[in-house]
């Protein structure tokens, strides 16, 4: 059974960089046919797609986050990561990692989510 | 960007009743690439439906999806106690991927 687990800093100061990692177990991140995603959900609100990465390293990001997002993959550790720079209080959210079916991009496996709070 | 509008915002029903949830897109969703998720408090979303009408693995057949173009529907034929939750639609026909604002199905 595929499992995804987010980890990283739960509290980030404004203007700093949010960093999260998603460890994948029960399957290889290098498997073809999938992409690996970040999605977030502000408290009490809906879901927002942040971006996807393929094991090749190719990424697709949400333009709403402009150039603040960096998603990377480490196939040797079977994990992928998110960096979001210049954070503000509006970036406070539960951040989920998820697996997407490549070229279809709906999300069939999700991590449990991790709350990141932006506050000084 | 395709904006997805879900209605109603809240649906108050009793167990055993039929639930009909709507998801309307601001423009046609390519190839009917529309998915539905269920989310319970404190949990990650769970995939229910993809490709408008295909049930994900392990999803009971009381859940069904339909629609095309800009109008899509999730139907729960007979509500079970575990079905009371928030439901989101998501389009993956064009980038950026977008989600609807959600419909909460609550116990009447």
mmCIF file of C-alpha atoms in Angstrom:
data_model
loop_
_atom_site.group_PDB
_atom_site.id
_atom_site.type_symbol
_atom_site.label_atom_id
_atom_site.label_comp_id
_atom_site.label_asym_id
_atom_site.label_seq_id
_atom_site.Cartn_x
_atom_site.Cartn_y
_atom_site.Cartn_z
ATOM 1 C CA UNK A 1 0.000 0.000 0.000
ATOM 2 C CA UNK A 2 1.455 3.329 -1.056
ATOM 3 C CA UNK A 3 1.971 5.807 1.770
ATOM 4 C CA UNK A 4 3.016 9.454 1.706
ATOM 5 C CA UNK A 5 4.231 11.383 4.747
ATOM 6 C CA UNK A 6 4.880 15.096 4.929
ATOM 7 C CA UNK A 7 7.516 16.577 7.209
ATOM 8 C CA UNK A 8 9.024 19.985 7.765
ATOM 9 C CA UNK A 9 8.793 23.171 9.737
ATOM 10 C CA UNK A 10 5.378 23.891 11.218
ATOM 11 C CA UNK A 11 6.100 27.551 11.955
ATOM 12 C CA UNK A 12 7.701 29.930 9.476
ATOM 13 C CA UNK A 13 8.328 33.651 9.889
ATOM 14 C CA UNK A 14 6.976 36.105 7.303
ATOM 15 C CA UNK A 15 9.307 36.678 4.324
ATOM 16 C CA UNK A 16 11.151 33.415 5.011
ATOM 17 C CA UNK A 17 11.038 30.168 3.033
ATOM 18 C CA UNK A 18 8.685 27.298 3.807
ATOM 19 C CA UNK A 19 10.300 23.874 3.312
ATOM 20 C CA UNK A 20 8.491 20.544 3.286
ATOM 21 C CA UNK A 21 9.417 17.011 2.275
ATOM 22 C CA UNK A 22 7.168 14.128 1.297
ATOM 23 C CA UNK A 23 8.533 10.632 1.912
ATOM 24 C CA UNK A 24 7.002 7.937 -0.257
ATOM 25 C CA UNK A 25 6.869 4.319 0.906
ATOM 26 C CA UNK A 26 5.290 1.194 -0.504
ATOM 27 C CA UNK A 27 6.216 2.166 -4.040
ATOM 28 C CA UNK A 28 8.923 3.824 -6.091
ATOM 29 C CA UNK A 29 8.785 7.492 -6.920
ATOM 30 C CA UNK A 30 10.586 6.558 -10.145
ATOM 31 C CA UNK A 31 7.668 4.481 -11.380
ATOM 32 C CA UNK A 32 6.452 5.689 -14.708
ATOM 33 C CA UNK A 33 2.932 6.936 -15.150
ATOM 34 C CA UNK A 34 2.738 9.140 -12.093
ATOM 35 C CA UNK A 35 3.537 12.634 -10.968
ATOM 36 C CA UNK A 36 4.004 13.866 -7.430
ATOM 37 C CA UNK A 37 2.098 16.861 -6.176
ATOM 38 C CA UNK A 38 1.674 19.487 -3.520
ATOM 39 C CA UNK A 39 -1.765 20.824 -2.605
ATOM 40 C CA UNK A 40 -2.681 23.153 0.231
ATOM 41 C CA UNK A 41 -5.789 24.058 2.209
ATOM 42 C CA UNK A 42 -6.037 27.204 4.344
ATOM 43 C CA UNK A 43 -7.888 26.601 7.614
ATOM 44 C CA UNK A 44 -11.611 26.260 6.957
ATOM 45 C CA UNK A 45 -11.210 26.817 3.225
ATOM 46 C CA UNK A 46 -10.921 24.882 -0.024
ATOM 47 C CA UNK A 47 -8.085 23.163 -1.838
ATOM 48 C CA UNK A 48 -5.412 24.811 -3.995
ATOM 49 C CA UNK A 49 -3.048 22.946 -6.304
ATOM 50 C CA UNK A 50 0.549 24.135 -5.898
ATOM 51 C CA UNK A 51 2.441 22.048 -8.434
ATOM 52 C CA UNK A 52 3.566 18.653 -9.742
ATOM 53 C CA UNK A 53 6.897 16.998 -10.450
ATOM 54 C CA UNK A 54 7.749 13.916 -12.489
ATOM 55 C CA UNK A 55 10.609 11.587 -11.580
ATOM 56 C CA UNK A 56 12.490 13.146 -14.492
ATOM 57 C CA UNK A 57 12.449 16.421 -12.600
ATOM 58 C CA UNK A 58 10.029 18.187 -14.944
ATOM 59 C CA UNK A 59 7.687 20.443 -12.995
ATOM 60 C CA UNK A 60 4.370 22.193 -13.497
ATOM 61 C CA UNK A 61 3.396 24.945 -11.058
ATOM 62 C CA UNK A 62 0.322 27.035 -10.393
ATOM 63 C CA UNK A 63 0.919 30.469 -11.943
ATOM 64 C CA UNK A 64 -0.903 32.070 -8.995
ATOM 65 C CA UNK A 65 2.167 31.346 -6.879
ATOM 66 C CA UNK A 66 4.403 32.801 -9.571
ATOM 67 C CA UNK A 67 8.085 32.134 -9.075
ATOM 68 C CA UNK A 68 7.876 31.489 -5.325
ATOM 69 C CA UNK A 69 7.547 27.725 -5.729
ATOM 70 C CA UNK A 70 10.332 25.183 -6.160
ATOM 71 C CA UNK A 71 9.510 21.493 -6.287
ATOM 72 C CA UNK A 72 12.315 18.952 -6.450
ATOM 73 C CA UNK A 73 12.647 15.188 -6.353
ATOM 74 C CA UNK A 74 15.265 12.903 -4.807
ATOM 75 C CA UNK A 75 14.785 9.466 -6.320
ATOM 76 C CA UNK A 76 17.600 7.969 -4.198
ATOM 77 C CA UNK A 77 15.631 8.812 -1.041
ATOM 78 C CA UNK A 78 12.231 8.192 -2.647
ATOM 79 C CA UNK A 79 11.010 11.631 -1.670
ATOM 80 C CA UNK A 80 10.100 14.989 -3.120
ATOM 81 C CA UNK A 81 10.155 18.459 -1.662
ATOM 82 C CA UNK A 82 8.487 21.859 -1.714
ATOM 83 C CA UNK A 83 10.039 25.240 -1.093
ATOM 84 C CA UNK A 84 7.830 28.333 -1.012
ATOM 85 C CA UNK A 85 9.681 31.597 -0.652
ATOM 86 C CA UNK A 86 8.669 35.012 0.690
ATOM 87 C CA UNK A 87 5.794 33.603 2.704
ATOM 88 C CA UNK A 88 3.034 35.717 4.238
ATOM 89 C CA UNK A 89 0.145 34.921 6.556
ATOM 90 C CA UNK A 90 -1.865 34.005 3.443
ATOM 91 C CA UNK A 91 0.375 30.957 3.040
ATOM 92 C CA UNK A 92 -0.812 29.501 6.360
ATOM 93 C CA UNK A 93 -2.430 26.196 5.437
ATOM 94 C CA UNK A 94 -2.418 22.451 5.726
ATOM 95 C CA UNK A 95 -0.019 21.249 3.047
ATOM 96 C CA UNK A 96 -0.667 17.868 1.448
ATOM 97 C CA UNK A 97 1.528 15.797 -0.788
ATOM 98 C CA UNK A 98 -0.222 13.480 -3.197
ATOM 99 C CA UNK A 99 0.310 11.138 -6.118
ATOM 100 C CA UNK A 100 -1.286 12.017 -9.415
ATOM 101 C CA UNK A 101 -1.907 9.826 -12.386
ATOM 102 C CA UNK A 102 0.423 11.334 -14.980
ATOM 103 C CA UNK A 103 -1.299 12.976 -17.925
ATOM 104 C CA UNK A 104 -4.591 12.781 -16.072
ATOM 105 C CA UNK A 105 -3.590 14.514 -12.858
ATOM 106 C CA UNK A 106 -6.226 13.497 -10.438
ATOM 107 C CA UNK A 107 -4.947 12.550 -7.000
ATOM 108 C CA UNK A 108 -5.337 8.946 -5.885
ATOM 109 C CA UNK A 109 -3.064 8.826 -2.824
ATOM 110 C CA UNK A 110 -2.631 11.602 -0.264
ATOM 111 C CA UNK A 111 -0.455 12.228 2.735
ATOM 112 C CA UNK A 112 -2.143 13.077 6.027
ATOM 113 C CA UNK A 113 -1.193 16.736 5.675
ATOM 114 C CA UNK A 114 0.904 19.055 7.792
ATOM 115 C CA UNK A 115 -0.113 22.451 9.139
ATOM 116 C CA UNK A 116 2.273 25.281 8.384
ATOM 117 C CA UNK A 117 1.671 28.547 10.179
ATOM 118 C CA UNK A 118 3.280 31.771 9.024
ATOM 119 C CA UNK A 119 3.720 34.062 11.994
ATOM 120 C CA UNK A 120 6.387 36.152 13.625
ATOM 121 C CA UNK B 1 -8.179 29.379 -15.365
ATOM 122 C CA UNK B 2 -11.322 27.257 -15.054
ATOM 123 C CA UNK B 3 -13.399 28.277 -12.041
ATOM 124 C CA UNK B 4 -15.529 25.511 -10.531
ATOM 125 C CA UNK B 5 -18.652 26.535 -8.622
ATOM 126 C CA UNK B 6 -20.235 23.943 -6.371
ATOM 127 C CA UNK B 7 -23.813 24.054 -5.160
ATOM 128 C CA UNK B 8 -25.407 23.999 -2.774
ATOM 129 C CA UNK B 9 -22.901 25.119 -0.199
ATOM 130 C CA UNK B 10 -24.550 22.926 2.410
ATOM 131 C CA UNK B 11 -26.946 20.021 1.946
ATOM 132 C CA UNK B 12 -28.947 18.896 4.982
ATOM 133 C CA UNK B 13 -30.254 15.363 4.565
ATOM 134 C CA UNK B 14 -31.126 12.269 6.586
ATOM 135 C CA UNK B 15 -29.464 8.857 6.309
ATOM 136 C CA UNK B 16 -31.061 6.857 3.532
ATOM 137 C CA UNK B 17 -31.870 9.921 1.451
ATOM 138 C CA UNK B 18 -30.447 10.719 -1.975
ATOM 139 C CA UNK B 19 -27.838 13.468 -2.315
ATOM 140 C CA UNK B 20 -27.278 15.398 -5.525
ATOM 141 C CA UNK B 21 -24.258 17.697 -5.662
ATOM 142 C CA UNK B 22 -23.538 20.082 -8.529
ATOM 143 C CA UNK B 23 -20.260 21.333 -9.976
ATOM 144 C CA UNK B 24 -20.411 23.967 -12.706
ATOM 145 C CA UNK B 25 -17.332 25.044 -14.678
ATOM 146 C CA UNK B 26 -16.692 28.521 -16.073
ATOM 147 C CA UNK B 27 -15.690 26.912 -19.378
ATOM 148 C CA UNK B 28 -15.886 23.464 -20.868
ATOM 149 C CA UNK B 29 -13.776 20.845 -19.095
ATOM 150 C CA UNK B 30 -11.580 19.130 -21.652
ATOM 151 C CA UNK B 31 -12.340 15.438 -22.222
ATOM 152 C CA UNK B 32 -14.582 15.454 -19.142
ATOM 153 C CA UNK B 33 -11.525 15.401 -16.914
ATOM 154 C CA UNK B 34 -13.477 15.933 -13.724
ATOM 155 C CA UNK B 35 -12.878 14.251 -10.354
ATOM 156 C CA UNK B 36 -14.698 14.216 -7.018
ATOM 157 C CA UNK B 37 -13.213 13.887 -3.518
ATOM 158 C CA UNK B 38 -14.649 13.356 -0.068
ATOM 159 C CA UNK B 39 -13.051 15.020 2.948
ATOM 160 C CA UNK B 40 -13.858 14.388 6.588
ATOM 161 C CA UNK B 41 -12.680 16.678 9.425
ATOM 162 C CA UNK B 42 -8.978 16.351 10.125
ATOM 163 C CA UNK B 43 -8.434 14.001 7.188
ATOM 164 C CA UNK B 44 -6.977 14.277 3.706
ATOM 165 C CA UNK B 45 -9.360 14.210 0.756
ATOM 166 C CA UNK B 46 -10.203 10.783 -0.657
ATOM 167 C CA UNK B 47 -10.669 10.211 -4.378
ATOM 168 C CA UNK B 48 -14.188 9.037 -5.214
ATOM 169 C CA UNK B 49 -14.690 9.608 -8.943
ATOM 170 C CA UNK B 50 -12.402 10.388 -11.897
ATOM 171 C CA UNK B 51 -13.095 10.916 -15.573
ATOM 172 C CA UNK B 52 -16.536 12.256 -14.606
ATOM 173 C CA UNK B 53 -18.048 8.836 -13.897
ATOM 174 C CA UNK B 54 -15.398 6.217 -13.061
ATOM 175 C CA UNK B 55 -15.354 5.108 -9.433
ATOM 176 C CA UNK B 56 -11.970 4.897 -7.741
ATOM 177 C CA UNK B 57 -10.811 1.631 -6.213
ATOM 178 C CA UNK B 58 -12.905 0.571 -3.237
ATOM 179 C CA UNK B 59 -15.605 3.221 -3.644
ATOM 180 C CA UNK B 60 -19.126 1.846 -3.103
ATOM 181 C CA UNK B 61 -21.528 1.905 -6.004
ATOM 182 C CA UNK B 62 -23.913 4.244 -4.185
ATOM 183 C CA UNK B 63 -21.555 6.975 -5.415
ATOM 184 C CA UNK B 64 -21.979 7.929 -9.065
ATOM 185 C CA UNK B 65 -20.824 10.783 -11.254
ATOM 186 C CA UNK B 66 -22.287 12.220 -14.426
ATOM 187 C CA UNK B 67 -22.180 15.253 -16.675
ATOM 188 C CA UNK B 68 -20.217 16.789 -19.483
ATOM 189 C CA UNK B 69 -18.927 20.110 -20.738
ATOM 190 C CA UNK B 70 -19.586 22.577 -17.943
ATOM 191 C CA UNK B 71 -22.137 20.766 -15.751
ATOM 192 C CA UNK B 72 -21.273 17.820 -13.554
ATOM 193 C CA UNK B 73 -23.085 15.962 -10.784
ATOM 194 C CA UNK B 74 -22.131 13.670 -7.933
ATOM 195 C CA UNK B 75 -24.994 11.518 -6.696
ATOM 196 C CA UNK B 76 -25.059 9.480 -3.504
ATOM 197 C CA UNK B 77 -28.020 7.155 -3.932
ATOM 198 C CA UNK B 78 -28.658 6.385 -0.262
ATOM 199 C CA UNK B 79 -26.705 8.253 2.377
ATOM 200 C CA UNK B 80 -24.880 6.157 4.931
ATOM 201 C CA UNK B 81 -23.745 7.698 8.256
ATOM 202 C CA UNK B 82 -20.132 7.722 7.037
ATOM 203 C CA UNK B 83 -21.042 9.792 3.952
ATOM 204 C CA UNK B 84 -21.598 13.017 5.879
ATOM 205 C CA UNK B 85 -18.588 15.064 4.862
ATOM 206 C CA UNK B 86 -17.410 17.807 2.502
ATOM 207 C CA UNK B 87 -17.191 17.007 -1.205
ATOM 208 C CA UNK B 88 -14.946 18.746 -3.725
ATOM 209 C CA UNK B 89 -14.849 18.600 -7.500
ATOM 210 C CA UNK B 90 -11.578 19.084 -9.391
ATOM 211 C CA UNK B 91 -10.875 19.608 -13.080
ATOM 212 C CA UNK B 92 -7.693 18.346 -14.670
ATOM 213 C CA UNK B 93 -8.429 19.176 -18.288
ATOM 214 C CA UNK B 94 -6.379 22.326 -18.305
ATOM 215 C CA UNK B 95 -3.730 24.021 -16.248
ATOM 216 C CA UNK B 96 -3.844 25.265 -13.586
ATOM 217 C CA UNK B 97 -5.656 22.367 -11.955
ATOM 218 C CA UNK B 98 -8.538 23.792 -9.953
ATOM 219 C CA UNK B 99 -10.944 22.669 -7.248
ATOM 220 C CA UNK B 100 -14.448 23.757 -6.440
ATOM 221 C CA UNK B 101 -15.252 25.424 -3.150
ATOM 222 C CA UNK B 102 -16.909 22.331 -1.719
ATOM 223 C CA UNK B 103 -20.358 21.130 -0.666
ATOM 224 C CA UNK B 104 -20.918 20.084 2.922
ATOM 225 C CA UNK B 105 -23.370 17.220 3.371
ATOM 226 C CA UNK B 106 -24.659 17.377 6.919
ATOM 227 C CA UNK B 107 -27.097 15.342 8.945
ATOM 228 C CA UNK B 108 -30.553 16.884 9.063
#
